Amino acid sequence: MNINKIAIIIGGNGFIGSEVVRALKKSSISCVSVSRKDCNLLALDEVKQYFLKYKAQNLDIIFTASIVRRKNDSESALENNILMIRNFIKATYSHQINSFIFLSSIDVYHNNNLSLNESTKLLPNKPYAASKLSSEIILKKAFKDKLIILRLPGVYGINDKNGSIIGKFTESIKNNTDLKLSNKGLQYRDYLYVEDVAKVILSLLERPFSGIFNLSTGRSIRLVEIVKIISKELGKVPMIIESIEDLSQANIKISNKKFIDTFPNFSFTSMESGIKKYINELS
């Protein structure tokens, strides 16, 4: 093991970041978690000062920090997400960075109801999505063949604080409150279990690579089927009401073929298995 090599998880106190930290601590990889309390990424001088202590080390950067869509999908959030990336690059331009793993989103794609792959047309239509694509472009210029971009769908897991669709559905069914579905829940979705994100990152650190990869189960299921799985696990009947909002919601189908071709031994958790794990952990 290279004692001078260290993985830095930026946003390590967040939902996904904390899961990555847990996975790396169980492995032989030396890692450091960086939260907003440790370093304000919006303040360049503070970023420079914080990362100065790592200048002599060989760094793997896992960038999970972001103002997420569900909290703030505004122009100011877009600008701040990009500013965090720019400040990191400026603060570490002379550092020894071995790899940079950036968590992006499938929202950067133009969703035409077909399976989304890494060659699908890019057409972000909301500020959050635009911030992700802009960050990708900036990072490509800075890190070139050291950069790994992971495009994620919605992610769920025990610490998502009911922020995911899985979490929201589970909370509604568990508490006997109305669960709104448009189009009778016939839209296809593909959500990712958070432990899989951490396992992917561990695989990428153990076998350095570069490029853009979609992460997904590779098998979308209808929202109404997700509700049925949750209901069965909880032993409760959902109180579904028809919503007239978002009637034009497109299906979300995501190809993970490129990643599986590169890492053929990796197996993503199916939504059926992931939801069961999630509910078991809740209880």
mmCIF file of C-alpha atoms in Angstrom:
data_model
loop_
_atom_site.group_PDB
_atom_site.id
_atom_site.type_symbol
_atom_site.label_atom_id
_atom_site.label_comp_id
_atom_site.label_asym_id
_atom_site.label_seq_id
_atom_site.Cartn_x
_atom_site.Cartn_y
_atom_site.Cartn_z
ATOM 1 C CA MET A 1 0.000 0.000 0.000
ATOM 2 C CA ASN A 2 1.303 3.468 -0.930
ATOM 3 C CA ILE A 3 1.338 5.392 2.362
ATOM 4 C CA ASN A 4 1.665 8.649 0.425
ATOM 5 C CA LYS A 5 -1.578 8.011 -1.474
ATOM 6 C CA ILE A 6 -4.904 9.157 -0.097
ATOM 7 C CA ALA A 7 -8.523 9.368 -1.304
ATOM 8 C CA ILE A 8 -10.330 12.589 -0.461
ATOM 9 C CA ILE A 9 -14.115 12.502 -0.425
ATOM 10 C CA ILE A 10 -15.412 16.033 -0.927
ATOM 11 C CA GLY A 11 -18.917 16.152 0.490
ATOM 12 C CA GLY A 12 -18.170 13.226 2.773
ATOM 13 C CA ASN A 13 -20.934 14.119 5.243
ATOM 14 C CA GLY A 14 -23.656 13.983 2.591
ATOM 15 C CA PHE A 15 -25.952 11.077 1.778
ATOM 16 C CA ILE A 16 -23.806 9.508 -0.951
ATOM 17 C CA GLY A 17 -20.490 10.833 0.356
ATOM 18 C CA SER A 18 -20.938 9.273 3.799
ATOM 19 C CA GLU A 19 -21.645 5.882 2.192
ATOM 20 C CA VAL A 20 -18.445 6.208 0.143
ATOM 21 C CA VAL A 21 -16.486 7.040 3.304
ATOM 22 C CA ARG A 22 -17.872 3.941 5.051
ATOM 23 C CA ALA A 23 -16.936 1.696 2.120
ATOM 24 C CA LEU A 24 -13.388 3.036 1.840
ATOM 25 C CA LYS A 25 -12.753 2.747 5.576
ATOM 26 C CA LYS A 26 -13.647 -0.940 5.351
ATOM 27 C CA SER A 27 -11.051 -1.354 2.587
ATOM 28 C CA SER A 28 -7.290 -0.793 2.694
ATOM 29 C CA ILE A 29 -7.607 2.639 1.050
ATOM 30 C CA SER A 30 -6.562 5.586 3.184
ATOM 31 C CA CYS A 31 -9.228 8.282 2.992
ATOM 32 C CA VAL A 32 -10.261 11.678 4.329
ATOM 33 C CA SER A 33 -13.795 13.066 4.453
ATOM 34 C CA VAL A 34 -14.178 16.771 3.718
ATOM 35 C CA SER A 35 -17.418 18.505 4.720
ATOM 36 C CA ARG A 36 -18.642 22.086 4.483
ATOM 37 C CA LYS A 37 -17.520 22.615 8.104
ATOM 38 C CA ASP A 38 -13.984 21.610 7.154
ATOM 39 C CA CYS A 39 -13.784 23.714 4.015
ATOM 40 C CA ASN A 40 -16.186 26.152 2.349
ATOM 41 C CA LEU A 41 -15.800 25.359 -1.341
ATOM 42 C CA LEU A 42 -17.363 28.694 -2.261
ATOM 43 C CA ALA A 43 -14.414 30.586 -0.704
ATOM 44 C CA LEU A 44 -11.283 30.219 -2.844
ATOM 45 C CA ASP A 45 -8.784 31.333 -0.182
ATOM 46 C CA GLU A 46 -10.245 28.829 2.285
ATOM 47 C CA VAL A 47 -10.022 26.018 -0.287
ATOM 48 C CA LYS A 48 -6.398 26.885 -1.052
ATOM 49 C CA GLN A 49 -5.493 26.923 2.632
ATOM 50 C CA TYR A 50 -7.255 23.637 3.393
ATOM 51 C CA PHE A 51 -5.703 21.613 0.556
ATOM 52 C CA LEU A 52 -2.208 23.011 1.072
ATOM 53 C CA LYS A 53 -1.518 20.225 3.590
ATOM 54 C CA TYR A 54 -2.080 17.583 0.888
ATOM 55 C CA LYS A 55 0.299 19.072 -1.676
ATOM 56 C CA ALA A 56 2.996 16.427 -1.153
ATOM 57 C CA GLN A 57 0.594 13.492 -1.409
ATOM 58 C CA ASN A 58 -0.756 11.489 -4.328
ATOM 59 C CA LEU A 59 -4.507 12.189 -4.358
ATOM 60 C CA ASP A 60 -7.613 10.413 -5.570
ATOM 61 C CA ILE A 61 -10.486 12.907 -5.467
ATOM 62 C CA ILE A 62 -14.112 11.798 -5.132
ATOM 63 C CA PHE A 63 -16.299 14.870 -5.632
ATOM 64 C CA THR A 64 -19.789 14.266 -4.244
ATOM 65 C CA ALA A 65 -20.483 17.815 -3.011
ATOM 66 C CA SER A 66 -23.393 19.583 -4.706
ATOM 67 C CA ILE A 67 -26.426 21.737 -4.072
ATOM 68 C CA VAL A 68 -28.936 19.056 -4.997
ATOM 69 C CA ARG A 69 -32.013 19.558 -7.150
ATOM 70 C CA ARG A 70 -34.609 18.787 -4.481
ATOM 71 C CA LYS A 71 -33.209 21.509 -2.194
ATOM 72 C CA ASN A 72 -32.560 24.275 -4.679
ATOM 73 C CA ASP A 73 -32.874 24.109 -8.469
ATOM 74 C CA SER A 74 -32.179 27.770 -9.201
ATOM 75 C CA GLU A 75 -29.757 29.915 -11.189
ATOM 76 C CA SER A 76 -27.857 30.782 -7.999
ATOM 77 C CA ALA A 77 -27.487 27.074 -7.141
ATOM 78 C CA LEU A 78 -26.193 26.484 -10.683
ATOM 79 C CA GLU A 79 -23.567 29.218 -10.247
ATOM 80 C CA ASN A 80 -22.495 27.917 -6.836
ATOM 81 C CA ASN A 81 -22.150 24.312 -8.051
ATOM 82 C CA ILE A 82 -19.860 25.495 -10.830
ATOM 83 C CA LEU A 83 -17.959 27.816 -8.478
ATOM 84 C CA MET A 84 -17.143 24.903 -6.162
ATOM 85 C CA ILE A 85 -15.550 23.052 -9.071
ATOM 86 C CA ARG A 86 -13.617 26.096 -10.272
ATOM 87 C CA ASN A 87 -12.316 26.859 -6.783
ATOM 88 C CA PHE A 88 -11.115 23.296 -6.282
ATOM 89 C CA ILE A 89 -9.260 23.331 -9.611
ATOM 90 C CA LYS A 90 -7.606 26.686 -8.848
ATOM 91 C CA ALA A 91 -6.620 25.580 -5.352
ATOM 92 C CA THR A 92 -5.059 22.267 -6.421
ATOM 93 C CA TYR A 93 -3.608 22.951 -9.896
ATOM 94 C CA SER A 94 -0.080 22.078 -8.695
ATOM 95 C CA HIS A 95 -1.121 19.069 -6.574
ATOM 96 C CA GLN A 96 -0.441 15.440 -7.497
ATOM 97 C CA ILE A 97 -3.901 14.219 -8.482
ATOM 98 C CA ASN A 98 -3.985 10.606 -9.618
ATOM 99 C CA SER A 99 -7.708 10.465 -10.436
ATOM 100 C CA PHE A 100 -10.806 12.617 -10.126
ATOM 101 C CA ILE A 101 -14.209 10.936 -9.759
ATOM 102 C CA PHE A 102 -17.140 13.299 -10.314
ATOM 103 C CA LEU A 103 -20.744 12.420 -9.536
ATOM 104 C CA SER A 104 -22.918 13.806 -12.310
ATOM 105 C CA SER A 105 -26.522 13.087 -13.292
ATOM 106 C CA ILE A 106 -28.560 11.470 -16.074
ATOM 107 C CA ASP A 107 -30.431 14.796 -16.109
ATOM 108 C CA VAL A 108 -27.790 16.044 -18.556
ATOM 109 C CA TYR A 109 -29.396 13.893 -21.288
ATOM 110 C CA HIS A 110 -32.249 14.626 -23.645
ATOM 111 C CA ASN A 111 -34.754 11.994 -22.550
ATOM 112 C CA ASN A 112 -36.651 10.802 -25.622
ATOM 113 C CA ASN A 113 -38.197 7.745 -23.908
ATOM 114 C CA LEU A 114 -35.418 5.536 -25.299
ATOM 115 C CA SER A 115 -32.640 3.879 -23.319
ATOM 116 C CA LEU A 116 -30.124 6.517 -22.237
ATOM 117 C CA ASN A 117 -26.513 5.672 -23.011
ATOM 118 C CA GLU A 118 -23.306 7.686 -22.890
ATOM 119 C CA SER A 119 -23.809 8.778 -26.520
ATOM 120 C CA THR A 120 -27.343 10.116 -26.008
ATOM 121 C CA LYS A 121 -27.786 13.781 -26.936
ATOM 122 C CA LEU A 122 -27.020 16.154 -24.065
ATOM 123 C CA LEU A 123 -29.791 18.639 -23.333
ATOM 124 C CA PRO A 124 -30.071 19.746 -19.695
ATOM 125 C CA ASN A 125 -33.326 21.652 -19.186
ATOM 126 C CA LYS A 126 -33.027 22.700 -15.526
ATOM 127 C CA PRO A 127 -30.349 24.669 -13.615
ATOM 128 C CA TYR A 128 -29.176 21.624 -11.619
ATOM 129 C CA ALA A 129 -28.692 19.580 -14.791
ATOM 130 C CA ALA A 130 -26.929 22.500 -16.477
ATOM 131 C CA SER A 131 -24.558 22.812 -13.512
ATOM 132 C CA LYS A 132 -23.622 19.148 -13.836
ATOM 133 C CA LEU A 133 -22.898 19.361 -17.559
ATOM 134 C CA SER A 134 -20.961 22.627 -17.152
ATOM 135 C CA SER A 135 -18.905 21.027 -14.376
ATOM 136 C CA GLU A 136 -18.181 18.020 -16.596
ATOM 137 C CA ILE A 137 -16.855 20.312 -19.343
ATOM 138 C CA ILE A 138 -14.672 22.290 -16.934
ATOM 139 C CA LEU A 139 -13.269 19.124 -15.351
ATOM 140 C CA LYS A 140 -12.465 17.575 -18.741
ATOM 141 C CA LYS A 141 -10.195 20.526 -19.518
ATOM 142 C CA ALA A 142 -8.501 20.339 -16.120
ATOM 143 C CA PHE A 143 -8.009 16.593 -15.675
ATOM 144 C CA LYS A 144 -8.367 15.014 -19.147
ATOM 145 C CA ASP A 145 -7.445 11.305 -18.908
ATOM 146 C CA LYS A 146 -7.557 11.350 -15.080
ATOM 147 C CA LEU A 147 -11.282 12.094 -14.984
ATOM 148 C CA ILE A 148 -14.093 9.628 -14.300
ATOM 149 C CA ILE A 149 -17.644 10.962 -14.673
ATOM 150 C CA LEU A 150 -20.433 8.891 -13.146
ATOM 151 C CA ARG A 151 -23.923 9.845 -14.341
ATOM 152 C CA LEU A 152 -26.468 8.782 -11.750
ATOM 153 C CA PRO A 153 -30.250 8.476 -11.671
ATOM 154 C CA GLY A 154 -32.104 8.960 -8.381
ATOM 155 C CA VAL A 155 -30.266 7.272 -5.505
ATOM 156 C CA TYR A 156 -31.898 5.795 -2.414
ATOM 157 C CA GLY A 157 -30.730 4.234 0.834
ATOM 158 C CA ILE A 158 -31.154 4.185 4.587
ATOM 159 C CA ASN A 159 -29.767 7.703 5.165
ATOM 160 C CA ASP A 160 -31.613 9.512 2.365
ATOM 161 C CA LYS A 161 -33.950 11.153 4.938
ATOM 162 C CA ASN A 162 -36.929 10.307 2.711
ATOM 163 C CA GLY A 163 -35.509 12.557 0.004
ATOM 164 C CA SER A 164 -35.605 9.818 -2.637
ATOM 165 C CA ILE A 165 -38.728 8.601 -4.421
ATOM 166 C CA ILE A 166 -38.306 5.248 -2.663
ATOM 167 C CA GLY A 167 -38.072 7.049 0.662
ATOM 168 C CA LYS A 168 -41.110 9.243 -0.019
ATOM 169 C CA PHE A 169 -43.248 6.303 -1.140
ATOM 170 C CA THR A 170 -42.184 4.279 1.894
ATOM 171 C CA GLU A 171 -43.008 7.123 4.277
ATOM 172 C CA SER A 172 -46.464 7.649 2.721
ATOM 173 C CA ILE A 173 -47.401 3.963 2.833
ATOM 174 C CA LYS A 174 -45.980 3.479 6.325
ATOM 175 C CA ASN A 175 -47.880 6.492 7.701
ATOM 176 C CA ASN A 176 -51.131 5.825 5.786
ATOM 177 C CA THR A 177 -50.985 9.154 3.937
ATOM 178 C CA ASP A 178 -51.991 9.874 0.347
ATOM 179 C CA LEU A 179 -49.556 8.736 -2.320
ATOM 180 C CA LYS A 180 -49.959 10.717 -5.536
ATOM 181 C CA LEU A 181 -49.360 8.974 -8.873
ATOM 182 C CA SER A 182 -49.962 10.425 -12.314
ATOM 183 C CA ASN A 183 -50.710 8.214 -15.333
ATOM 184 C CA LYS A 184 -51.623 5.438 -12.874
ATOM 185 C CA GLY A 185 -47.926 5.046 -12.086
ATOM 186 C CA LEU A 186 -47.184 3.450 -15.452
ATOM 187 C CA GLN A 187 -43.988 5.465 -15.994
ATOM 188 C CA TYR A 188 -40.778 3.437 -15.995
ATOM 189 C CA ARG A 189 -38.034 4.384 -13.545
ATOM 190 C CA ASP A 190 -34.577 3.107 -12.612
ATOM 191 C CA TYR A 191 -33.223 4.083 -9.186
ATOM 192 C CA LEU A 192 -29.821 3.182 -7.762
ATOM 193 C CA TYR A 193 -29.119 1.695 -4.330
ATOM 194 C CA VAL A 194 -26.555 3.906 -2.555
ATOM 195 C CA GLU A 195 -24.264 1.012 -1.609
ATOM 196 C CA ASP A 196 -23.737 0.346 -5.320
ATOM 197 C CA VAL A 197 -22.370 3.868 -5.837
ATOM 198 C CA ALA A 198 -19.802 3.292 -3.092
ATOM 199 C CA LYS A 199 -18.856 -0.129 -4.513
ATOM 200 C CA VAL A 200 -18.379 1.363 -7.988
ATOM 201 C CA ILE A 201 -16.075 4.059 -6.609
ATOM 202 C CA LEU A 202 -14.078 1.441 -4.702
ATOM 203 C CA SER A 203 -13.723 -0.575 -7.932
ATOM 204 C CA LEU A 204 -12.509 2.514 -9.792
ATOM 205 C CA LEU A 205 -9.920 3.303 -7.132
ATOM 206 C CA GLU A 206 -8.624 -0.264 -7.160
ATOM 207 C CA ARG A 207 -8.459 -0.285 -10.948
ATOM 208 C CA PRO A 208 -7.757 3.270 -12.173
ATOM 209 C CA PHE A 209 -9.770 4.187 -15.228
ATOM 210 C CA SER A 210 -11.113 7.221 -17.056
ATOM 211 C CA GLY A 211 -14.224 8.081 -19.038
ATOM 212 C CA ILE A 212 -17.956 8.624 -18.651
ATOM 213 C CA PHE A 213 -20.204 5.906 -17.243
ATOM 214 C CA ASN A 214 -23.926 5.629 -16.575
ATOM 215 C CA LEU A 215 -24.723 3.833 -13.343
ATOM 216 C CA SER A 216 -28.054 2.028 -13.086
ATOM 217 C CA THR A 217 -29.624 -1.349 -12.427
ATOM 218 C CA GLY A 218 -30.114 -1.603 -16.191
ATOM 219 C CA ARG A 219 -33.739 -2.699 -15.736
ATOM 220 C CA SER A 220 -36.431 -0.089 -15.281
ATOM 221 C CA ILE A 221 -39.740 -0.924 -13.620
ATOM 222 C CA ARG A 222 -43.015 1.014 -13.402
ATOM 223 C CA LEU A 223 -43.674 3.323 -10.465
ATOM 224 C CA VAL A 224 -46.777 1.336 -9.591
ATOM 225 C CA GLU A 225 -44.623 -1.806 -9.322
ATOM 226 C CA ILE A 226 -42.296 0.025 -6.940
ATOM 227 C CA VAL A 227 -45.324 0.887 -4.816
ATOM 228 C CA LYS A 228 -46.381 -2.773 -4.790
ATOM 229 C CA ILE A 229 -42.929 -3.925 -3.631
ATOM 230 C CA ILE A 230 -42.890 -1.394 -0.803
ATOM 231 C CA SER A 231 -46.465 -2.223 0.207
ATOM 232 C CA LYS A 232 -45.706 -5.934 0.335
ATOM 233 C CA GLU A 233 -42.610 -5.420 2.489
ATOM 234 C CA LEU A 234 -44.471 -3.115 4.881
ATOM 235 C CA GLY A 235 -47.608 -5.252 4.899
ATOM 236 C CA LYS A 236 -49.763 -2.211 4.202
ATOM 237 C CA VAL A 237 -52.205 -1.127 1.492
ATOM 238 C CA PRO A 238 -51.173 2.158 -0.167
ATOM 239 C CA MET A 239 -53.610 5.062 -0.288
ATOM 240 C CA ILE A 240 -53.101 5.990 -3.959
ATOM 241 C CA ILE A 241 -54.759 9.050 -5.453
ATOM 242 C CA GLU A 242 -54.564 10.076 -9.103
ATOM 243 C CA SER A 243 -52.554 13.218 -9.714
ATOM 244 C CA ILE A 244 -53.159 15.478 -12.697
ATOM 245 C CA GLU A 245 -49.691 16.978 -12.317
ATOM 246 C CA ASP A 246 -46.802 15.950 -14.579
ATOM 247 C CA LEU A 247 -49.019 13.940 -16.920
ATOM 248 C CA SER A 248 -46.340 14.159 -19.604
ATOM 249 C CA GLN A 249 -43.594 12.513 -17.522
ATOM 250 C CA ALA A 250 -41.265 10.517 -19.761
ATOM 251 C CA ASN A 251 -40.057 7.029 -19.007
ATOM 252 C CA ILE A 252 -36.530 6.704 -17.647
ATOM 253 C CA LYS A 253 -34.560 3.784 -19.028
ATOM 254 C CA ILE A 254 -30.793 3.741 -18.568
ATOM 255 C CA SER A 255 -28.152 1.558 -20.163
ATOM 256 C CA ASN A 256 -25.284 0.476 -17.873
ATOM 257 C CA LYS A 257 -23.677 -1.614 -20.649
ATOM 258 C CA LYS A 258 -20.512 0.480 -20.918
ATOM 259 C CA PHE A 259 -19.749 0.088 -17.222
ATOM 260 C CA ILE A 260 -20.560 -3.630 -17.179
ATOM 261 C CA ASP A 261 -18.390 -4.189 -20.271
ATOM 262 C CA THR A 262 -15.522 -2.473 -18.425
ATOM 263 C CA PHE A 263 -16.170 -4.165 -15.068
ATOM 264 C CA PRO A 264 -17.825 -7.489 -16.025
ATOM 265 C CA ASN A 265 -17.724 -8.874 -12.488
ATOM 266 C CA PHE A 266 -19.730 -6.004 -11.035
ATOM 267 C CA SER A 267 -23.386 -6.659 -10.224
ATOM 268 C CA PHE A 268 -25.864 -3.856 -9.526
ATOM 269 C CA THR A 269 -28.555 -4.345 -6.906
ATOM 270 C CA SER A 270 -31.999 -4.758 -8.491
ATOM 271 C CA MET A 271 -34.678 -2.354 -7.308
ATOM 272 C CA GLU A 272 -36.608 -5.287 -5.849
ATOM 273 C CA SER A 273 -33.620 -6.347 -3.729
ATOM 274 C CA GLY A 274 -32.592 -2.787 -2.879
ATOM 275 C CA ILE A 275 -36.059 -1.791 -1.682
ATOM 276 C CA LYS A 276 -36.257 -4.887 0.519
ATOM 277 C CA LYS A 277 -32.854 -4.058 2.037
ATOM 278 C CA TYR A 278 -33.914 -0.449 2.551
ATOM 279 C CA ILE A 279 -37.116 -1.368 4.398
ATOM 280 C CA ASN A 280 -35.359 -4.018 6.478
ATOM 281 C CA GLU A 281 -32.793 -1.436 7.554
ATOM 282 C CA LEU A 282 -35.561 0.998 8.496
ATOM 283 C CA SER A 283 -37.107 -1.569 10.817
#
